[in-house]
Amino acid sequence: MIGQQTTVGRAMRRGLRTDPQVLVVIGALGALLAFLVAVPLILVLWFSFRTAGPGERGGTFTVSNYVDTFLNPLTYELLINTFWFSVGSIVVGLVIGVGFAWLIERTNTPLRNFGFVSIVINSAMPAAMFAIAWVLVLNPRTGLVNLPFTAWLDWDKGPFNPNTMWAMIFVEGLRLAATIFLMVIGLFRSMDPSLEEASSMSQVGTFKTARHVTLPIMTPGILGVVVYIATSTVGVFEIPGVMGMPADIHVLATRIYLATSGVPPDYGFATSLATVAGILGVVGIFIYHRVTRIQQRFATVTGKGYRPRRIELGPTGRGISAALIILFFILTFGLPMFILFWASLIPFYQAPLPKALEFVSLDAYRFIITGPGRHEFLQGLRNSLLLILVVPALTMLLSAVVSWFVVRSRARGKAILDMLAFMPHTVPGIVMGLAWLIIGLFVLSPIYGTIWLIVIAHISLFIAYGTRTTNGAMFQIHRELEEAGAMSGAAWFSTFRSIIMPLLMPSLVAGWLWVAIHSGRELTVALLLQSSSNRIISAYVWQQFFGGRLNLAASAGVLLVLLIILLVILTRVLGQRLSRQQ
Amino acid sequence: MAVALQVRNLYKRFDTDQGEVRAVEDVTFDVEAGAFFTLLGPSGCGKSTTLRCIAGLERPDDGDITLEDAVLVSSSQGMWTPPHKRPMGMVFQSYAIWPHMNVFDNVAFPLKQGPQKFSGAETRDRVLRALALVHLDGLEKRPAPQLSGGQQQRLALARALVNEPKALLLDEPLSNLDAKLREEMRNELKLLTSSLGITTLFVTHDQLEALTLSDQVAVMDSGRLVQYGPPREIYEAPRNRFAAEFIGSANFFEGAVTDAVEKGGITGVETAHGVLRCTAAEALPKGARVAVAVRPENVILHAGAPPEVHGVNVLSGTVRSVVYLGNTLDCLVDVDGALVKADVHPGEEVSEGDTVALSFKESASRVVPVGTVVAETEQAG
Ligand SMILES: Nc1ncnc2c1ncn2[C@@H]1O[C@H](COP(=O)(O)OP(=O)(O)OP(=O)(O)O)[C@@H](O)[C@H]1O
Ligand SMILES: [Mg+2]
């Protein structure tokens, strides 16, 4: 017994290179990650070069999928649409996101906390629901923004239309603003504020300082954010799916979806398009790493005099910025939520005008909770809850173990582990969805059609995020803390369980929350993998919306948002408890 | 000399999660035109906050600040001038060199974006002059992040001086340099500021920097100004225990004044070691509780304790430790249970366990109030 413990202790000090137990664990982890990440992607690539689709017998090597795809004029239209959609929405998101980050982090604007809350609360709303809400708001006849024209001017149609590229760009831009805000605010925080103060002390005013000092210094960082975001907009499905598809405005993701859900499914077209999207993603991440390396050249040493100071806005400035923050809240949460709630209250959608009040009722809620619709809805709810409980727990556990090997051990192969864990991030969600569809049909047919396939797919989707969080946290835990554990005679596993895990707990909780929210609202993969028995709420909302049962879609959606908000609050409370304990 | 900068009853408090922090409490001082004025104090005593209030980077809760007849801050009139409207240059502790510009552009920035407009030729001329002043000529094209620490420091100085400010503010500019470079830059800074004749406000926690650079030193403790005056006065006649302890080190003997005394007069103090005679830093009544402060270098050690050592201020004790510091021997002597520090010439034969006699001159000791009682600030010079 004693002999064994010393072995572990010594192995830890030497970096575990020789311990066979550790090699076994690393091998097992590698195999698991390879199964979760590499196999699905390789299968996509494989089938893009096969004549037969998944599940079919036979088939030979071919490039005809690519030839067909690239001879098809539709493909170019797709690529061009995807390009404009990405560029447009990123520009919108950047202007709003960076502007807000500056206002909230760097100035004495009023409503700072409210601004923060409205950014975060936006993430509680699934993208598809957000798009549905905006479809209602922009509807040419009944949309709120068109009402002045139709109701007062008696026009046939108002000027705004949700089924256009412009509308898609605007709505996706609003979504991206929140993400960009959260990424950019970190950049603002890590910037030495004395760089701005030095400009003030050179008798240069606030806005000139923002333009000539703050913005140029942040440019490489912002560029990194842009590339990072761009890799995800290439594969974005929900908003083009809700707003563009009905008007035949297609992007990569919607075409892949259509190709797989058609009868018969066109896997050749889908897999070759997915490969193109995957390559774009990998290229994007490659550029991202280059850009962030450039950014490090800009990194300045912050002295111990570091202390953020807020720029003082005048009364007009404060007024304007307060108005902007309120407007942002209305556009990203208040208005969409209001419209969805309204839509859930009336059986056939009408504009929220006094004359429609007589139709208001809770029938839709009754129908899906206790009425004839309850089977489908409650099944979706059960499945969603299962995802929210199981996916984050497994993802964060796996992340913690992977991170330990990546950060702590000196075992060979840990770089491969890290790369595998990061890979899902470089691949658009729709491609992962397709990959898991193929696996489900081809390799894991026993669990095809069950919620467990979605569980596994989601873990593979979120492991990239999970390991980024735990890697960062693991770096902060001083190696000597666990060495002390080993020196006091604890074996590796008990050291990991009783020292590492508790110290990691705050980050695990934060990561857990992020994964829970994203798993609960995820649609793309869930939709591709759905069958009659594994439907989750977000897919239910989608199905009801396209089935024309708007009130059911809206009421389920409202309940989902409430569920996510509840989840956020619960974890916040739990997290605060935890950090108070430590 | 004319007063350039006036600070009156400055207060600054911060609300933090742990409660209110009183960073600056009732600070008042004057800086004469062209003087080198230093704020000295331990970490967290509020030096930077005071400086930043003067710069306009922090808004004081209360107080007045005037620079050459221009009122910058006046709480009674509700006046506050934003930093970019104050004619001051500042060097930050981190230097705050803009990494996206080269050396030339860093220095040209205040001229190009500032309130005054200069022609291209004029800008160039001024920038080159400023760079020459800090010996950075020839490096105009160099990207700023590629400069060494010392060069960044000079660049920050050139940038602060380029539009000829009325005052120069320096927040621990030397603390990021290594020891040798620090000494070099200290000398250069002294030369530069005195040749320009610019009013300079300097913040440091390094007493050596403060004593060697300054015309006036102000000692701060927990947000308050404890004493201010010429360096020599601060060192030789500390007005309280904090100032005596923080600047150099000192031995203290607590006791009661035996006879009322005028400021600067000699008095006796009844201590546990008998009556000690020393110079009063201020007028004191008979019986006042005070401490006698004696710097270690003023303590004379008589090895072998020859019985013929007589006169005032003689103590005897046992050597507890001797540390060799090269240029001195650092001795701790146990005098009836109190440890007294003495710096002794390295040639002296002294070792642990020796019985020795200690003495000090009455002119080399000061009577200071007991504890870190805050002295009211007094008009200096
Ligand atoms: N923005 C702030 N928010 C909260 N507390 C602050 C802030 N700025 C300063 N303080 C507090 O005020 C006190 C004085 O700080 P200041 O920076 O002036 O000290 P300092 O004398 O410059 O110290 P150092 O030598 O370490 O730079 C400290 O206790 C500090 O923690
Ligand atoms: Mg400071």
Coordinates of C-alpha atoms in Angstrom, one line a residue, chain A residues 52-384:
Chain A
A52 CA -23.5 5.8 -51.1
G53 CA -25.0 7.7 -48.2
P54 CA -24.8 6.5 -44.6
G55 CA -26.8 3.4 -43.9
E56 CA -26.7 2.3 -47.5
R57 CA -24.6 -0.7 -48.5
G58 CA -21.7 -0.5 -50.9
G59 CA -20.6 2.7 -52.6
T60 CA -17.3 3.7 -54.0
F61 CA -14.9 6.6 -53.9
T62 CA -16.0 9.6 -55.9
V63 CA -15.5 13.3 -56.3
S64 CA -18.8 13.7 -58.0
N65 CA -20.4 15.2 -54.9
Y66 CA -18.0 18.1 -55.1
V67 CA -18.2 18.4 -58.8
D68 CA -22.0 18.5 -58.6
T69 CA -21.9 20.9 -55.8
F70 CA -19.5 23.3 -57.5
L71 CA -21.2 23.1 -60.9
N72 CA -24.5 24.0 -59.2
P73 CA -25.1 27.7 -59.4
L74 CA -27.1 27.5 -56.2
T75 CA -23.9 26.9 -54.4
Y76 CA -22.4 30.2 -55.3
E77 CA -25.6 32.0 -54.4
L78 CA -25.3 30.3 -51.1
L79 CA -21.7 31.3 -50.5
I80 CA -22.4 34.9 -51.5
N81 CA -25.5 35.0 -49.2
T82 CA -23.5 33.4 -46.4
F83 CA -20.8 36.0 -46.9
W84 CA -23.1 39.0 -46.8
F85 CA -25.1 37.6 -43.9
S86 CA -21.9 37.1 -41.9
V87 CA -20.3 40.4 -42.8
G88 CA -23.5 42.4 -42.3
S89 CA -24.4 40.9 -39.0
I90 CA -20.9 41.2 -37.7
V91 CA -20.8 44.9 -38.6
V92 CA -24.1 45.5 -36.8
G93 CA -22.9 43.4 -33.8
L94 CA -19.6 45.2 -33.6
V95 CA -21.0 48.7 -33.7
I96 CA -23.5 47.9 -30.9
G97 CA -21.3 45.5 -28.9
V98 CA -18.2 47.6 -28.9
G99 CA -20.1 50.8 -28.3
F100 CA -21.9 49.3 -25.4
A101 CA -18.8 47.7 -23.9
W102 CA -17.1 51.1 -24.0
L103 CA -20.1 52.9 -22.5
I104 CA -20.6 50.4 -19.7
E105 CA -17.0 49.7 -18.9
R106 CA -15.3 53.0 -19.5
T107 CA -17.8 55.7 -18.8
N108 CA -20.0 56.9 -15.9
T109 CA -23.2 56.1 -17.9
P110 CA -26.4 55.6 -15.9
L111 CA -28.1 52.2 -16.0
R112 CA -24.8 50.4 -16.1
N113 CA -26.1 47.3 -14.2
F114 CA -29.3 47.3 -16.2
G115 CA -27.2 47.3 -19.4
F116 CA -25.3 44.3 -18.1
V117 CA -28.5 42.5 -17.2
S118 CA -30.1 43.1 -20.6
I119 CA -27.0 41.7 -22.3
V120 CA -27.1 38.6 -20.2
I121 CA -30.8 38.0 -20.2
N122 CA -30.7 38.1 -24.0
S123 CA -28.8 34.8 -23.9
A124 CA -31.7 33.2 -22.1
M125 CA -33.7 33.5 -25.3
P126 CA -33.1 30.8 -27.9
A127 CA -32.1 32.2 -31.3
A128 CA -35.0 30.6 -33.1
M129 CA -37.4 32.2 -30.7
F130 CA -35.7 35.5 -31.1
A131 CA -36.1 35.2 -34.8
I132 CA -39.8 34.1 -34.5
A133 CA -40.5 37.2 -32.4
W134 CA -38.9 39.4 -34.9
V135 CA -40.8 37.8 -37.7
L136 CA -43.9 38.9 -35.8
V137 CA -42.6 42.4 -35.2
L138 CA -41.6 42.9 -38.8
N139 CA -44.6 41.3 -40.4
P140 CA -45.7 43.5 -43.3
R141 CA -49.4 43.6 -42.2
T142 CA -49.5 42.9 -38.5
G143 CA -46.0 43.7 -37.4
L144 CA -45.7 46.4 -34.7
V145 CA -43.3 48.5 -36.7
N146 CA -45.6 48.3 -39.8
L147 CA -48.7 49.1 -37.8
P148 CA -48.5 52.9 -38.3
F149 CA -48.6 52.3 -42.0
T150 CA -51.2 49.6 -42.2
A151 CA -53.5 50.8 -39.3
W152 CA -53.3 54.5 -39.7
L153 CA -52.3 55.2 -43.3
D154 CA -54.3 52.2 -44.5
W155 CA -51.6 50.9 -46.6
D156 CA -51.8 47.4 -47.8
K157 CA -48.4 46.6 -46.4
G158 CA -45.8 48.4 -44.3
P159 CA -42.2 49.0 -45.5
F160 CA -40.6 46.4 -43.2
N161 CA -40.4 42.7 -44.1
P162 CA -38.8 40.0 -42.0
N163 CA -38.0 37.7 -45.0
T164 CA -35.2 39.7 -46.4
M165 CA -31.4 39.7 -46.0
W166 CA -31.5 43.1 -44.3
A167 CA -33.8 41.9 -41.7
M168 CA -31.8 38.7 -41.1
I169 CA -28.6 40.8 -40.8
F170 CA -30.3 43.1 -38.3
V171 CA -31.6 40.4 -36.1
E172 CA -28.5 38.3 -36.1
G173 CA -26.5 41.5 -35.5
L174 CA -28.5 42.1 -32.4
R175 CA -27.8 38.6 -31.2
L176 CA -24.1 38.9 -31.9
A177 CA -23.9 42.3 -30.1
A178 CA -24.4 40.5 -26.8
T179 CA -21.6 38.0 -27.5
I180 CA -19.3 40.6 -28.9
F181 CA -20.0 42.8 -25.9
L182 CA -19.0 40.0 -23.5
M183 CA -15.8 39.3 -25.3
V184 CA -14.8 42.9 -25.8
I185 CA -15.5 43.9 -22.3
G186 CA -12.7 41.6 -21.3
L187 CA -10.4 43.4 -23.7
F188 CA -11.4 46.7 -22.1
R189 CA -10.7 45.3 -18.7
S190 CA -7.3 44.1 -19.6
M191 CA -6.2 47.4 -21.1
D192 CA -4.1 49.6 -18.9
P193 CA -6.3 52.6 -18.2
S194 CA -3.3 54.9 -17.8
L195 CA -2.9 54.7 -21.6
E196 CA -6.1 56.7 -21.8
E197 CA -5.1 58.8 -18.8
A198 CA -1.9 59.7 -20.5
S199 CA -3.9 61.1 -23.4
S200 CA -6.1 63.2 -21.0
M201 CA -2.9 64.5 -19.5
S202 CA -1.8 65.5 -23.0
Q203 CA -4.8 67.9 -23.0
V204 CA -6.7 65.6 -25.4
G205 CA -10.5 65.3 -24.9
T206 CA -12.7 62.2 -24.3
F207 CA -13.8 61.4 -27.8
K208 CA -10.5 62.1 -29.5
T209 CA -8.9 59.8 -26.9
A210 CA -11.4 57.1 -27.7
R211 CA -10.7 57.4 -31.4
H212 CA -6.9 57.9 -31.4
V213 CA -5.9 55.8 -28.4
T214 CA -8.5 53.4 -27.1
L215 CA -9.8 52.1 -30.5
P216 CA -6.4 51.6 -32.2
I217 CA -5.0 49.8 -29.2
M218 CA -8.1 47.5 -29.1
T219 CA -8.1 46.9 -32.8
P220 CA -6.1 43.7 -32.9
G221 CA -8.2 42.3 -30.0
I222 CA -11.4 43.3 -31.8
L223 CA -10.1 41.8 -35.0
G224 CA -9.6 38.5 -33.1
V225 CA -13.2 38.7 -31.8
V226 CA -14.4 39.3 -35.4
V227 CA -12.6 36.3 -36.8
Y228 CA -13.8 34.2 -33.9
I229 CA -17.4 35.3 -34.4
A230 CA -17.1 34.9 -38.1
T231 CA -16.3 31.2 -37.8
S232 CA -19.6 30.7 -36.0
T233 CA -21.8 32.9 -38.3
V234 CA -20.7 30.8 -41.3
G235 CA -22.7 27.9 -39.8
V236 CA -25.5 29.8 -38.1
F237 CA -28.8 28.1 -38.8
E238 CA -31.6 29.4 -36.6
I239 CA -32.1 33.0 -37.8
P240 CA -31.7 32.2 -41.6
G241 CA -33.8 29.1 -40.9
V242 CA -36.7 31.1 -39.5
M243 CA -36.5 34.3 -41.5
G244 CA -34.7 33.4 -44.8
M245 CA -35.9 29.9 -45.6
P246 CA -39.5 30.7 -46.1
A247 CA -38.5 33.3 -48.7
D248 CA -35.9 30.9 -50.3
I249 CA -33.0 33.0 -49.1
H250 CA -30.5 30.3 -48.2
V251 CA -27.2 30.2 -46.4
L252 CA -24.9 27.2 -46.0
A253 CA -26.6 26.0 -42.9
T254 CA -30.1 26.1 -44.2
R255 CA -29.2 24.2 -47.4
I256 CA -27.4 21.5 -45.4
Y257 CA -30.5 21.2 -43.3
L258 CA -32.8 21.0 -46.3
A259 CA -30.6 18.5 -48.0
T260 CA -30.7 16.1 -45.0
S261 CA -34.4 16.6 -44.2
G262 CA -35.5 16.1 -47.8
V263 CA -37.0 12.9 -49.1
P264 CA -34.7 11.2 -50.0
P265 CA -32.0 13.0 -48.2
D266 CA -29.1 14.2 -50.4
Y267 CA -26.1 13.3 -48.2
G268 CA -23.6 13.9 -51.0
F269 CA -24.7 17.5 -51.3
A270 CA -24.9 17.9 -47.5
T271 CA -21.6 16.4 -46.7
S272 CA -19.7 18.3 -49.4
L273 CA -21.2 21.6 -48.3
A274 CA -20.5 20.7 -44.7
T275 CA -16.9 20.1 -45.6
V276 CA -16.7 23.5 -47.2
A277 CA -18.2 25.1 -44.1
G278 CA -15.8 23.1 -41.9
I279 CA -12.8 24.3 -43.9
L280 CA -13.9 27.9 -43.6
G281 CA -14.2 27.4 -39.9
V282 CA -10.7 25.9 -39.6
V283 CA -9.2 28.7 -41.7
G284 CA -11.0 31.2 -39.5
I285 CA -9.6 29.8 -36.3
F286 CA -6.1 29.6 -37.9
I287 CA -6.4 33.3 -38.7
Y288 CA -7.7 33.9 -35.2
H289 CA -4.6 32.4 -33.7
R290 CA -2.4 34.5 -35.9
V291 CA -4.3 37.7 -35.0
T292 CA -4.2 37.0 -31.3
R293 CA -0.4 36.4 -31.6
I294 CA -0.1 39.9 -33.1
Q295 CA -2.2 41.2 -30.3
Q296 CA 0.3 39.9 -27.7
R297 CA 2.9 42.2 -29.2
F298 CA 0.6 45.0 -28.2
A299 CA 0.2 43.7 -24.7
T300 CA 1.6 46.2 -22.3
V301 CA 2.7 45.7 -18.8
T302 CA 0.2 47.2 -16.5
G303 CA 1.9 48.7 -13.5
K304 CA 0.6 48.3 -10.0
G305 CA -1.0 51.7 -10.5
Y306 CA -3.7 49.8 -12.4
R307 CA -7.1 51.2 -11.6
P308 CA -9.9 51.7 -14.0
R309 CA -11.3 55.2 -14.0
R310 CA -14.5 56.0 -15.7
I311 CA -14.8 58.8 -18.2
E312 CA -17.2 61.5 -17.1
L313 CA -20.0 62.0 -19.6
G314 CA -21.8 65.3 -19.6
P315 CA -25.6 65.5 -18.8
T316 CA -26.4 65.2 -22.6
G317 CA -24.1 62.3 -23.0
R318 CA -25.5 60.5 -20.0
G319 CA -29.0 61.1 -21.3
I320 CA -28.2 59.7 -24.7
S321 CA -26.4 56.7 -23.4
A322 CA -29.2 55.9 -21.0
A323 CA -31.6 56.1 -23.9
L324 CA -29.4 53.8 -25.9
I325 CA -29.2 51.2 -23.2
I326 CA -33.0 51.2 -22.8
L327 CA -33.4 50.9 -26.5
F328 CA -31.1 48.0 -26.6
F329 CA -33.0 46.2 -23.8
I330 CA -36.2 46.8 -25.7
L331 CA -34.8 45.4 -29.0
T332 CA -33.1 42.4 -27.6
F333 CA -35.5 41.3 -24.9
G334 CA -38.4 43.6 -24.0
L335 CA -40.0 43.7 -27.4
P336 CA -39.4 40.1 -28.5
M337 CA -40.6 38.8 -25.2
F338 CA -43.7 41.0 -25.2
I339 CA -44.6 39.9 -28.7
L340 CA -44.1 36.2 -27.9
F341 CA -46.2 36.5 -24.8
W342 CA -48.9 38.3 -26.7
A343 CA -48.8 35.6 -29.4
S344 CA -49.1 32.9 -26.8
L345 CA -52.3 34.5 -25.6
I346 CA -54.4 34.7 -28.7
P347 CA -55.4 31.8 -30.9
F348 CA -54.8 33.4 -34.3
Y349 CA -52.2 36.0 -34.5
Q350 CA -53.3 39.6 -34.6
A351 CA -51.5 42.8 -34.0
P352 CA -51.5 43.8 -30.3
L353 CA -54.3 46.4 -30.6
P354 CA -57.2 47.0 -28.2
K355 CA -59.6 45.3 -30.5
A356 CA -57.7 42.0 -30.2
L357 CA -58.0 42.0 -26.4
E358 CA -61.3 40.0 -26.5
F359 CA -59.5 37.0 -27.8
V360 CA -56.9 36.9 -25.1
S361 CA -56.8 33.7 -23.1
L362 CA -54.5 31.2 -21.5
D363 CA -55.9 28.4 -23.8
A364 CA -52.5 27.7 -25.4
Y365 CA -50.9 27.1 -22.0
R366 CA -53.7 25.0 -20.9
F367 CA -53.6 23.0 -24.2
I368 CA -49.9 22.2 -23.9
I369 CA -49.7 21.6 -20.2
T370 CA -53.0 19.8 -19.3
G371 CA -54.8 19.6 -22.6
P372 CA -54.4 17.3 -25.6
G373 CA -51.1 18.8 -26.5
R374 CA -49.5 17.8 -23.3
H375 CA -47.9 14.6 -24.4
E376 CA -45.7 16.2 -27.0
F377 CA -44.9 19.2 -24.9
L378 CA -44.2 17.4 -21.6
Q379 CA -42.1 15.0 -23.5
G380 CA -40.1 17.9 -24.9
L381 CA -39.9 19.4 -21.4
R382 CA -38.6 16.2 -19.9
N383 CA -36.1 15.8 -22.6
S384 CA -34.9 19.4 -22.3

